[in-house]
Amino acid sequence: MTDFFKDVEKVEFQPESTGLAYRHYNPDEMVRGKRMEDHLRFAVAYWHSFAWPGGDPFGGETFERPWFGDTLDLAKLKADVAFEMFDILGVPYFCWHDADIRPEGNTFAESQKNFEAMIDYLAEKMSSSKTQLLWGTANLFSHRRFMSGAATNPDPDIFRWSAAVVKNCMDATHKLQGENYVLWGGREGYETLLNTDLRRERQHAGRFLQMVVEYKHKIGFNGTILVEPKPQEPSKHQYDYDVATVYGFLKEFGLENEVKVNIEQGHAILAGHSFEHELGLAASLGVLGSIDMNRNDYQSGWDTDQFPNNVPEVALAYYEVLKDGGFSTGGTNFDAKLRRQSLDPVDLIAGHVGAMDVCARGFKAAAAMLEDGTLESMREARYAGWDTAAGKALLQSDLASIAEKVVAEGIDPQPRSGQQEVLENIVNRFV
Ligand code: XLS
Ligand code: NI
Ligand code: NI
């Protein structure tokens, strides 16, 4: 035991509590025939909670954690504290990048050795913990070697380096029985078209992703490969802009049945969409995989990665997830960090407890809206014309015959209300 969380007790479901307890998240509560914990599948993001020093563009580290530094012993201390927090929270999952868990070596081989040592250490910790791996991923964006991209770098040696890192991260995810492997295209984008060969870079990104899928099958990894869309930051323009863009990219490279998406709330907003738009679109395309449930500040236009705190927004998001049948390998990852003034260890716990409660409230509201059924029956009624024999035949027809019948039958269609306010009032009964 470390003494980092020394006075913090295990967080329990205590609906009447005014202290650090779950007031809405009851892991064992049955919702639509399944335990709430198994629906929501919460995960802690290792990087924000344990590796992020608290910097902003105007100032550096604020957190001064005892495990900061580049040695294996400190990396192990970090892992010890992480698993103590997982236990305090009772979360079923966590997620990592290679760079969050291992010290950087002086060479590729040295970094790999450190990484493998830490994967063994995590495996040992996981064997006596309830907390398992939701996903692993590679950090191909922090080190200066990646400043012009990883798979899309003009230098083939960086492509090679990145491919080798991803191979190692996939091996590690497989070894730890992770349920997904994520690729967020950190610097897969550009700053200026004046120095960028768009055509080449997209081809390289496509081939890279095909190699990932080929390798998944080669090693027999049964998890899901997920791409995480984001429109900008750190690059001025990122290739995986949003769900629609990623889907087009997957189609182009023949990967639409192999790869799904990990959708982040804040990234959806940066792309000019709502979270539920991105989720609903992914579901309609059959590629909804997992979510990063962290919001941005609506004024800053930047990825501020804050814990969620808006129940109605969360409810509409889980409504889309539930309509899609819920998560299979995916889950709810808090890709969220504390504000840089929140220095106390207990702040880390409070951030996650609050987020889990907000999600539980939103989730229960979503389940109740679905159970009630009014929203779905009103939506169906709106399209009922298409379920008639004539409606179905229409899509098999052609412009000329349609035009002929429009005249012959003298149709006179009347506009009908979209009933948005009525629908919004229904939602408000549940949130
Ligand atoms: C950054 C991304 C990142 C991914 C994992 O904006 O959200 O944290 O989730 O690389
Ligand atoms: Ni993000
Ligand atoms: Ni993310």
GROMACS .gro file of C-alpha atoms and ligand atoms in nm:
model
  443
    1MET     CA    1   0.000   0.000   0.000
    2THR     CA    2   0.119   0.352  -0.080
    3ASP     CA    3   0.000   0.640   0.137
    4PHE     CA    4  -0.117   0.856  -0.153
    5PHE     CA    5  -0.489   0.806  -0.085
    6LYS     CA    6  -0.431   0.743   0.284
    7ASP     CA    7  -0.752   0.887   0.428
    8VAL     CA    8  -0.981   0.798   0.142
    9GLU     CA    9  -1.228   0.515   0.197
   10LYS     CA   10  -1.370   0.284  -0.066
   11VAL     CA   11  -1.660   0.459  -0.243
   12GLU     CA   12  -1.994   0.283  -0.196
   13PHE     CA   13  -2.348   0.327  -0.321
   14GLN     CA   14  -2.513   0.535  -0.048
   15PRO     CA   15  -2.805   0.726  -0.198
   16GLU     CA   16  -2.860   0.941   0.111
   17SER     CA   17  -2.495   1.036   0.157
   18THR     CA   18  -2.376   1.394   0.129
   19GLY     CA   19  -2.012   1.282   0.126
   20LEU     CA   20  -1.796   1.093  -0.120
   21ALA     CA   21  -2.040   0.819  -0.223
   22TYR     CA   22  -2.232   0.707  -0.528
   23ARG     CA   23  -2.581   0.845  -0.499
   24HIS     CA   24  -2.700   0.724  -0.842
   25TYR     CA   25  -2.445   0.467  -0.961
   26ASN     CA   26  -2.547   0.135  -0.814
   27PRO     CA   27  -2.339  -0.129  -0.995
   28ASP     CA   28  -2.579  -0.410  -0.905
   29GLU     CA   29  -2.904  -0.237  -1.000
   30MET     CA   30  -3.076  -0.417  -1.284
   31VAL     CA   31  -3.168  -0.199  -1.581
   32ARG     CA   32  -3.325  -0.357  -1.888
   33GLY     CA   33  -3.223  -0.701  -1.764
   34LYS     CA   34  -2.857  -0.622  -1.700
   35ARG     CA   35  -2.648  -0.488  -1.408
   36MET     CA   36  -2.572  -0.117  -1.437
   37GLU     CA   37  -2.200  -0.186  -1.410
   38ASP     CA   38  -2.222  -0.421  -1.710
   39HIS     CA   39  -2.410  -0.161  -1.914
   40LEU     CA   40  -2.188   0.139  -1.844
   41ARG     CA   41  -1.848  -0.036  -1.830
   42PHE     CA   42  -1.664   0.261  -1.676
   43ALA     CA   43  -1.293   0.306  -1.738
   44VAL     CA   44  -1.029   0.535  -1.589
   45ALA     CA   45  -0.780   0.693  -1.833
   46TYR     CA   46  -0.430   0.631  -1.699
   47TRP     CA   47  -0.279   0.929  -1.879
   48HIS     CA   48  -0.491   1.211  -1.741
   49SER     CA   49  -0.513   1.080  -1.386
   50PHE     CA   50  -0.154   0.965  -1.338
   51ALA     CA   51   0.072   1.098  -1.612
   52TRP     CA   52  -0.052   1.451  -1.678
   53PRO     CA   53   0.150   1.712  -1.486
   54GLY     CA   54  -0.113   1.990  -1.489
   55GLY     CA   55   0.044   2.221  -1.747
   56ASP     CA   56  -0.126   2.475  -1.969
   57PRO     CA   57   0.016   2.701  -2.244
   58PHE     CA   58   0.123   2.953  -1.979
   59GLY     CA   59   0.264   2.735  -1.706
   60GLY     CA   60   0.405   2.393  -1.633
   61GLU     CA   61   0.357   2.122  -1.377
   62THR     CA   62   0.124   2.188  -1.085
   63PHE     CA   63   0.067   1.834  -0.959
   64GLU     CA   64   0.414   1.724  -0.835
   65ARG     CA   65   0.312   1.360  -0.791
   66PRO     CA   66   0.564   1.141  -0.606
   67TRP     CA   67   0.588   0.905  -0.908
   68PHE     CA   68   0.688   1.172  -1.163
   69GLY     CA   69   1.025   1.086  -1.320
   70ASP     CA   70   1.163   0.842  -1.572
   71THR     CA   71   1.259   0.526  -1.384
   72LEU     CA   72   1.103   0.182  -1.363
   73ASP     CA   73   1.062   0.210  -0.987
   74LEU     CA   74   0.862   0.530  -1.024
   75ALA     CA   75   0.652   0.375  -1.302
   76LYS     CA   76   0.571   0.090  -1.063
   77LEU     CA   77   0.479   0.334  -0.787
   78LYS     CA   78   0.247   0.506  -1.036
   79ALA     CA   79   0.085   0.169  -1.115
   80ASP     CA   80   0.046   0.092  -0.743
   81VAL     CA   81  -0.133   0.422  -0.686
   82ALA     CA   82  -0.345   0.371  -0.999
   83PHE     CA   83  -0.469   0.033  -0.882
   84GLU     CA   84  -0.540   0.174  -0.537
   85MET     CA   85  -0.761   0.434  -0.702
   86PHE     CA   86  -0.933   0.173  -0.921
   87ASP     CA   87  -1.009  -0.021  -0.604
   88ILE     CA   88  -1.139   0.284  -0.416
   89LEU     CA   89  -1.371   0.360  -0.709
   90GLY     CA   90  -1.461  -0.001  -0.785
   91VAL     CA   91  -1.425   0.064  -1.160
   92PRO     CA   92  -1.427  -0.240  -1.389
   93TYR     CA   93  -1.179  -0.101  -1.646
   94PHE     CA   94  -0.885   0.124  -1.724
   95CYS     CA   95  -0.709   0.236  -2.045
   96TRP     CA   96  -0.348   0.329  -2.125
   97HIS     CA   97  -0.102   0.458  -2.385
   98ASP     CA   98   0.242   0.294  -2.384
   99ALA     CA   99   0.399   0.626  -2.282
  100ASP     CA  100   0.175   0.658  -1.974
  101ILE     CA  101   0.292   0.339  -1.815
  102ARG     CA  102   0.660   0.301  -1.904
  103PRO     CA  103   0.964   0.526  -1.875
  104GLU     CA  104   1.096   0.644  -2.212
  105GLY     CA  105   1.427   0.475  -2.299
  106ASN     CA  106   1.721   0.617  -2.496
  107THR     CA  107   1.657   0.379  -2.785
  108PHE     CA  108   1.356   0.197  -2.930
  109ALA     CA  109   1.480  -0.128  -2.777
  110GLU     CA  110   1.518   0.028  -2.433
  111SER     CA  111   1.166   0.175  -2.441
  112GLN     CA  112   1.035  -0.163  -2.551
  113LYS     CA  113   1.213  -0.335  -2.262
  114ASN     CA  114   1.068  -0.087  -2.013
  115PHE     CA  115   0.724  -0.131  -2.167
  116GLU     CA  116   0.737  -0.509  -2.147
  117ALA     CA  117   0.850  -0.493  -1.785
  118MET     CA  118   0.557  -0.266  -1.702
  119ILE     CA  119   0.308  -0.484  -1.890
  120ASP     CA  120   0.421  -0.777  -1.674
  121TYR     CA  121   0.378  -0.558  -1.368
  122LEU     CA  122   0.027  -0.454  -1.475
  123ALA     CA  123  -0.062  -0.819  -1.548
  124GLU     CA  124   0.036  -0.903  -1.192
  125LYS     CA  125  -0.170  -0.614  -1.051
  126MET     CA  126  -0.470  -0.711  -1.267
  127SER     CA  127  -0.458  -1.071  -1.146
  128SER     CA  128  -0.560  -0.960  -0.797
  129SER     CA  129  -0.786  -0.671  -0.905
  130LYS     CA  130  -1.137  -0.647  -1.039
  131THR     CA  131  -1.018  -0.377  -1.280
  132GLN     CA  132  -0.938  -0.504  -1.630
  133LEU     CA  133  -0.825  -0.344  -1.955
  134LEU     CA  134  -1.088  -0.176  -2.173
  135TRP     CA  135  -0.832  -0.063  -2.429
  136GLY     CA  136  -0.469  -0.002  -2.498
  137THR     CA  137  -0.327   0.249  -2.743
  138ALA     CA  138   0.003   0.398  -2.861
  139ASN     CA  139   0.114   0.751  -2.792
  140LEU     CA  140   0.235   0.861  -3.137
  141PHE     CA  141   0.200   1.233  -3.069
  142SER     CA  142   0.393   1.357  -2.761
  143HIS     CA  143   0.756   1.295  -2.856
  144ARG     CA  144   0.909   1.546  -3.098
  145ARG     CA  145   0.983   1.270  -3.350
  146PHE     CA  146   0.609   1.260  -3.422
  147MET     CA  147   0.569   1.633  -3.478
  148SER     CA  148   0.494   1.584  -3.852
  149GLY     CA  149   0.278   1.277  -3.799
  150ALA     CA  150   0.322   0.906  -3.735
  151ALA     CA  151   0.173   0.694  -4.018
  152THR     CA  152   0.140   1.013  -4.226
  153ASN     CA  153   0.491   1.141  -4.160
  154PRO     CA  154   0.688   1.241  -4.473
  155ASP     CA  155   0.979   1.034  -4.336
  156PRO     CA  156   0.932   0.656  -4.392
  157ASP     CA  157   1.149   0.586  -4.088
  158ILE     CA  158   0.886   0.748  -3.865
  159PHE     CA  159   0.622   0.528  -4.031
  160ARG     CA  160   0.841   0.229  -3.945
  161TRP     CA  161   0.896   0.344  -3.588
  162SER     CA  162   0.521   0.399  -3.542
  163ALA     CA  163   0.432   0.060  -3.689
  164ALA     CA  164   0.674  -0.107  -3.448
  165VAL     CA  165   0.525   0.083  -3.151
  166VAL     CA  166   0.172  -0.014  -3.252
  167LYS     CA  167   0.274  -0.378  -3.293
  168ASN     CA  168   0.412  -0.379  -2.939
  169CYS     CA  169   0.104  -0.205  -2.800
  170MET     CA  170  -0.126  -0.455  -2.974
  171ASP     CA  171   0.079  -0.745  -2.834
  172ALA     CA  172   0.053  -0.594  -2.486
  173THR     CA  173  -0.322  -0.530  -2.517
  174HIS     CA  174  -0.367  -0.890  -2.633
  175LYS     CA  175  -0.156  -1.020  -2.345
  176LEU     CA  176  -0.361  -0.825  -2.089
  177GLN     CA  177  -0.682  -0.945  -2.258
  178GLY     CA  178  -0.786  -0.593  -2.343
  179GLU     CA  179  -1.130  -0.568  -2.502
  180ASN     CA  180  -1.040  -0.312  -2.769
  181TYR     CA  181  -0.741  -0.148  -2.933
  182VAL     CA  182  -0.773   0.226  -3.006
  183LEU     CA  183  -0.607   0.445  -3.268
  184TRP     CA  184  -0.647   0.817  -3.223
  185GLY     CA  185  -0.464   0.997  -3.504
  186GLY     CA  186  -0.286   1.240  -3.274
  187ARG     CA  187  -0.074   1.416  -3.534
  188GLU     CA  188  -0.221   1.251  -3.843
  189GLY     CA  189  -0.316   1.577  -4.006
  190TYR     CA  190  -0.139   1.887  -4.124
  191GLU     CA  191  -0.047   2.244  -4.034
  192THR     CA  192  -0.020   2.385  -4.386
  193LEU     CA  193  -0.103   2.244  -4.729
  194LEU     CA  194   0.206   2.423  -4.862
  195ASN     CA  195   0.425   2.139  -4.731
  196THR     CA  196   0.170   1.855  -4.735
  197ASP     CA  197   0.098   1.585  -4.993
  198LEU     CA  198  -0.261   1.507  -4.891
  199ARG     CA  199  -0.302   1.219  -5.133
  200ARG     CA  200   0.009   1.038  -5.015
  201GLU     CA  201  -0.059   1.096  -4.646
  202ARG     CA  202  -0.411   0.955  -4.665
  203GLN     CA  203  -0.285   0.651  -4.858
  204HIS     CA  204  -0.024   0.588  -4.592
  205ALA     CA  205  -0.278   0.623  -4.311
  206GLY     CA  206  -0.505   0.374  -4.491
  207ARG     CA  207  -0.228   0.120  -4.543
  208PHE     CA  208  -0.119   0.160  -4.182
  209LEU     CA  209  -0.469   0.078  -4.059
  210GLN     CA  210  -0.488  -0.224  -4.291
  211MET     CA  211  -0.162  -0.348  -4.135
  212VAL     CA  212  -0.317  -0.309  -3.789
  213VAL     CA  213  -0.617  -0.519  -3.893
  214GLU     CA  214  -0.394  -0.780  -4.059
  215TYR     CA  215  -0.186  -0.804  -3.742
  216LYS     CA  216  -0.496  -0.835  -3.524
  217HIS     CA  217  -0.596  -1.145  -3.719
  218LYS     CA  218  -0.243  -1.278  -3.724
  219ILE     CA  219  -0.215  -1.282  -3.343
  220GLY     CA  220  -0.578  -1.384  -3.288
  221PHE     CA  221  -0.675  -1.071  -3.097
  222ASN     CA  222  -1.051  -1.091  -3.050
  223GLY     CA  223  -1.103  -0.734  -2.935
  224THR     CA  224  -1.236  -0.451  -3.150
  225ILE     CA  225  -1.013  -0.210  -3.340
  226LEU     CA  226  -1.141   0.143  -3.282
  227VAL     CA  227  -1.055   0.472  -3.451
  228GLU     CA  228  -1.122   0.788  -3.249
  229PRO     CA  229  -1.231   1.084  -3.465
  230LYS     CA  230  -1.129   1.441  -3.384
  231PRO     CA  231  -1.141   1.744  -3.617
  232GLN     CA  232  -0.843   1.948  -3.497
  233GLU     CA  233  -0.592   1.979  -3.214
  234PRO     CA  234  -0.307   1.914  -3.210
  235SER     CA  235  -0.302   1.950  -3.591
  236LYS     CA  236  -0.478   2.240  -3.756
  237HIS     CA  237  -0.670   1.982  -3.959
  238GLN     CA  238  -0.694   1.614  -3.857
  239TYR     CA  239  -0.769   1.347  -4.118
  240ASP     CA  240  -1.011   1.156  -3.890
  241TYR     CA  241  -1.234   1.465  -3.866
  242ASP     CA  242  -1.560   1.307  -3.749
  243VAL     CA  243  -1.761   0.985  -3.775
  244ALA     CA  244  -1.876   1.051  -4.133
  245THR     CA  245  -1.519   1.122  -4.247
  246VAL     CA  246  -1.382   0.815  -4.072
  247TYR     CA  247  -1.652   0.596  -4.226
  248GLY     CA  248  -1.564   0.720  -4.575
  249PHE     CA  249  -1.200   0.647  -4.501
  250LEU     CA  250  -1.280   0.295  -4.377
  251LYS     CA  251  -1.485   0.229  -4.693
  252GLU     CA  252  -1.204   0.355  -4.914
  253PHE     CA  253  -0.961   0.110  -4.758
  254GLY     CA  254  -1.206  -0.183  -4.726
  255LEU     CA  255  -1.209  -0.172  -4.347
  256GLU     CA  256  -1.572  -0.084  -4.268
  257ASN     CA  257  -1.644  -0.432  -4.133
  258GLU     CA  258  -1.321  -0.451  -3.935
  259VAL     CA  259  -1.298  -0.120  -3.753
  260LYS     CA  260  -1.542   0.074  -3.536
  261VAL     CA  261  -1.525   0.417  -3.376
  262ASN     CA  262  -1.452   0.544  -3.027
  263ILE     CA  263  -1.651   0.865  -3.002
  264GLU     CA  264  -1.549   1.140  -2.761
  265GLN     CA  265  -1.806   1.395  -2.646
  266GLY     CA  266  -1.565   1.688  -2.666
  267HIS     CA  267  -1.441   1.590  -3.013
  268ALA     CA  268  -1.799   1.578  -3.141
  269ILE     CA  269  -1.852   1.935  -3.023
  270LEU     CA  270  -1.520   2.050  -3.176
  271ALA     CA  271  -1.641   1.906  -3.509
  272GLY     CA  272  -1.958   2.117  -3.488
  273HIS     CA  273  -2.183   1.823  -3.399
  274SER     CA  274  -2.370   1.713  -3.092
  275PHE     CA  275  -2.250   1.398  -2.916
  276GLU     CA  276  -2.578   1.224  -2.996
  277HIS     CA  277  -2.538   1.309  -3.364
  278GLU     CA  278  -2.204   1.130  -3.377
  279LEU     CA  279  -2.338   0.834  -3.180
  280GLY     CA  280  -2.658   0.809  -3.382
  281LEU     CA  281  -2.469   0.829  -3.710
  282ALA     CA  282  -2.217   0.564  -3.603
  283ALA     CA  283  -2.501   0.339  -3.490
  284SER     CA  284  -2.681   0.381  -3.821
  285LEU     CA  285  -2.359   0.283  -4.003
  286GLY     CA  286  -2.300  -0.016  -3.772
  287VAL     CA  287  -1.971   0.117  -3.636
  288LEU     CA  288  -2.054   0.244  -3.287
  289GLY     CA  289  -1.785   0.088  -3.066
  290SER     CA  290  -1.706   0.279  -2.749
  291ILE     CA  291  -1.718   0.628  -2.596
  292ASP     CA  292  -1.488   0.879  -2.429
  293MET     CA  293  -1.722   1.059  -2.192
  294ASN     CA  294  -1.548   1.391  -2.135
  295ARG     CA  295  -1.672   1.734  -2.218
  296ASN     CA  296  -1.513   2.058  -2.328
  297ASP     CA  297  -1.568   2.406  -2.200
  298TYR     CA  298  -1.828   2.544  -2.439
  299GLN     CA  299  -1.658   2.884  -2.451
  300SER     CA  300  -1.300   2.782  -2.514
  301GLY     CA  301  -1.331   2.584  -2.839
  302TRP     CA  302  -1.055   2.356  -2.715
  303ASP     CA  303  -1.028   1.999  -2.591
  304THR     CA  304  -1.036   2.071  -2.218
  305ASP     CA  305  -1.117   1.710  -2.121
  306GLN     CA  306  -1.341   1.780  -1.824
  307PHE     CA  307  -1.544   1.525  -1.636
  308PRO     CA  308  -1.907   1.515  -1.758
  309ASN     CA  309  -2.161   1.713  -1.554
  310ASN     CA  310  -2.462   1.761  -1.779
  311VAL     CA  311  -2.727   1.496  -1.716
  312PRO     CA  312  -2.963   1.580  -2.008
  313GLU     CA  313  -2.672   1.564  -2.255
  314VAL     CA  314  -2.552   1.235  -2.115
  315ALA     CA  315  -2.908   1.098  -2.127
  316LEU     CA  316  -2.941   1.168  -2.500
  317ALA     CA  317  -2.604   1.004  -2.559
  318TYR     CA  318  -2.690   0.683  -2.374
  319TYR     CA  319  -3.028   0.683  -2.548
  320GLU     CA  320  -2.840   0.634  -2.878
  321VAL     CA  321  -2.613   0.372  -2.723
  322LEU     CA  322  -2.908   0.179  -2.580
  323LYS     CA  323  -3.105   0.196  -2.905
  324ASP     CA  324  -2.800   0.043  -3.071
  325GLY     CA  325  -2.824  -0.251  -2.829
  326GLY     CA  326  -2.572  -0.117  -2.575
  327PHE     CA  327  -2.198  -0.175  -2.560
  328SER     CA  328  -2.045  -0.507  -2.656
  329THR     CA  329  -1.666  -0.472  -2.619
  330GLY     CA  330  -1.692  -0.093  -2.572
  331GLY     CA  331  -1.751   0.109  -2.258
  332THR     CA  332  -1.751   0.454  -2.101
  333ASN     CA  333  -1.396   0.584  -2.072
  334PHE     CA  334  -1.334   0.904  -1.877
  335ASP     CA  335  -1.070   1.063  -2.097
  336ALA     CA  336  -1.091   1.345  -1.843
  337LYS     CA  337  -0.849   1.535  -1.629
  338LEU     CA  338  -0.869   1.748  -1.319
  339ARG     CA  339  -0.846   2.125  -1.342
  340ARG     CA  340  -0.484   2.218  -1.274
  341GLN     CA  341  -0.567   2.378  -0.937
  342SER     CA  342  -0.725   2.056  -0.809
  343LEU     CA  343  -0.413   1.933  -0.634
  344ASP     CA  344  -0.546   1.702  -0.365
  345PRO     CA  345  -0.551   1.325  -0.413
  346VAL     CA  346  -0.915   1.326  -0.314
  347ASP     CA  347  -0.993   1.555  -0.610
  348LEU     CA  348  -0.909   1.261  -0.839
  349ILE     CA  349  -1.165   1.049  -0.659
  350ALA     CA  350  -1.427   1.327  -0.657
  351GLY     CA  351  -1.389   1.384  -1.032
  352HIS     CA  352  -1.458   1.020  -1.110
  353VAL     CA  353  -1.735   0.973  -0.853
  354GLY     CA  354  -1.920   1.278  -0.985
  355ALA     CA  355  -1.877   1.163  -1.344
  356MET     CA  356  -2.001   0.812  -1.270
  357ASP     CA  357  -2.306   0.953  -1.093
  358VAL     CA  358  -2.385   1.191  -1.379
  359CYS     CA  359  -2.356   0.899  -1.623
  360ALA     CA  360  -2.574   0.678  -1.405
  361ARG     CA  361  -2.846   0.945  -1.388
  362GLY     CA  362  -2.834   1.004  -1.762
  363PHE     CA  363  -2.827   0.633  -1.831
  364LYS     CA  364  -3.129   0.562  -1.613
  365ALA     CA  365  -3.317   0.844  -1.781
  366ALA     CA  366  -3.229   0.700  -2.122
  367ALA     CA  367  -3.344   0.353  -2.020
  368ALA     CA  368  -3.671   0.498  -1.888
  369MET     CA  369  -3.732   0.691  -2.213
  370LEU     CA  370  -3.681   0.372  -2.410
  371GLU     CA  371  -3.902   0.173  -2.173
  372ASP     CA  372  -4.176   0.434  -2.199
  373GLY     CA  373  -4.161   0.401  -2.577
  374THR     CA  374  -4.343   0.724  -2.669
  375LEU     CA  375  -4.043   0.876  -2.843
  376GLU     CA  376  -3.985   0.567  -3.054
  377SER     CA  377  -4.350   0.519  -3.143
  378MET     CA  378  -4.378   0.885  -3.248
  379ARG     CA  379  -4.066   0.848  -3.462
  380GLU     CA  380  -4.204   0.535  -3.624
  381ALA     CA  381  -4.540   0.699  -3.688
  382ARG     CA  382  -4.358   0.979  -3.870
  383TYR     CA  383  -4.221   0.732  -4.125
  384ALA     CA  384  -4.524   0.499  -4.136
  385GLY     CA  385  -4.596   0.583  -4.501
  386TRP     CA  386  -4.280   0.400  -4.598
  387ASP     CA  387  -4.400   0.077  -4.436
  388THR     CA  388  -4.704   0.049  -4.664
  389ALA     CA  389  -4.687  -0.161  -4.984
  390ALA     CA  390  -4.683   0.158  -5.194
  391GLY     CA  391  -4.407   0.308  -4.980
  392LYS     CA  392  -4.190  -0.001  -5.015
  393ALA     CA  393  -4.248  -0.022  -5.393
  394LEU     CA  394  -4.142   0.338  -5.437
  395LEU     CA  395  -3.773   0.271  -5.381
  396GLN     CA  396  -3.780   0.000  -5.650
  397SER     CA  397  -3.929   0.242  -5.899
  398ASP     CA  398  -3.766   0.502  -6.127
  399LEU     CA  399  -3.803   0.875  -6.188
  400ALA     CA  400  -4.015   0.850  -6.505
  401SER     CA  401  -4.273   0.607  -6.362
  402ILE     CA  402  -4.290   0.804  -6.041
  403ALA     CA  403  -4.355   1.124  -6.237
  404GLU     CA  404  -4.627   0.956  -6.441
  405LYS     CA  405  -4.813   0.837  -6.130
  406VAL     CA  406  -4.781   1.170  -5.949
  407VAL     CA  407  -4.984   1.323  -6.232
  408ALA     CA  408  -5.223   1.029  -6.282
  409GLU     CA  409  -5.311   1.003  -5.910
  410GLY     CA  410  -5.323   1.380  -5.859
  411ILE     CA  411  -5.144   1.351  -5.523
  412ASP     CA  412  -5.163   1.649  -5.289
  413PRO     CA  413  -4.929   1.588  -4.991
  414GLN     CA  414  -4.981   1.809  -4.685
  415PRO     CA  415  -4.699   1.909  -4.446
  416ARG     CA  416  -4.720   1.757  -4.097
  417SER     CA  417  -4.577   1.886  -3.772
  418GLY     CA  418  -4.234   1.760  -3.667
  419GLN     CA  419  -4.351   1.804  -3.305
  420GLN     CA  420  -4.008   1.899  -3.172
  421GLU     CA  421  -4.142   2.081  -2.866
  422VAL     CA  422  -4.373   1.794  -2.778
  423LEU     CA  423  -4.079   1.554  -2.804
  424GLU     CA  424  -3.850   1.775  -2.596
  425ASN     CA  425  -4.118   1.797  -2.329
  426ILE     CA  426  -4.129   1.418  -2.320
  427VAL     CA  427  -3.752   1.402  -2.268
  428ASN     CA  428  -3.783   1.654  -1.986
  429ARG     CA  429  -4.015   1.420  -1.797
  430PHE     CA  430  -3.723   1.179  -1.764
  431VAL     CA  431  -3.419   1.399  -1.702
  432XLS     C1  432  -0.711   1.324  -2.745
  432XLS     C2  433  -0.770   1.191  -2.742
  432XLS     C3  434  -0.684   1.085  -2.674
  432XLS     C4  435  -0.733   0.948  -2.711
  432XLS     C5  436  -0.635   0.837  -2.686
  432XLS     O1  437  -0.778   1.423  -2.768
  432XLS     O2  438  -0.895   1.200  -2.684
  432XLS     O3  439  -0.681   1.103  -2.538
  432XLS     O4  440  -0.851   0.917  -2.645
  432XLS     O5  441  -0.517   0.857  -2.754
  433NI      NI  442  -0.971   1.409  -2.665
  434NI      NI  443  -1.014   1.042  -2.622
   0.00000   0.00000   0.00000
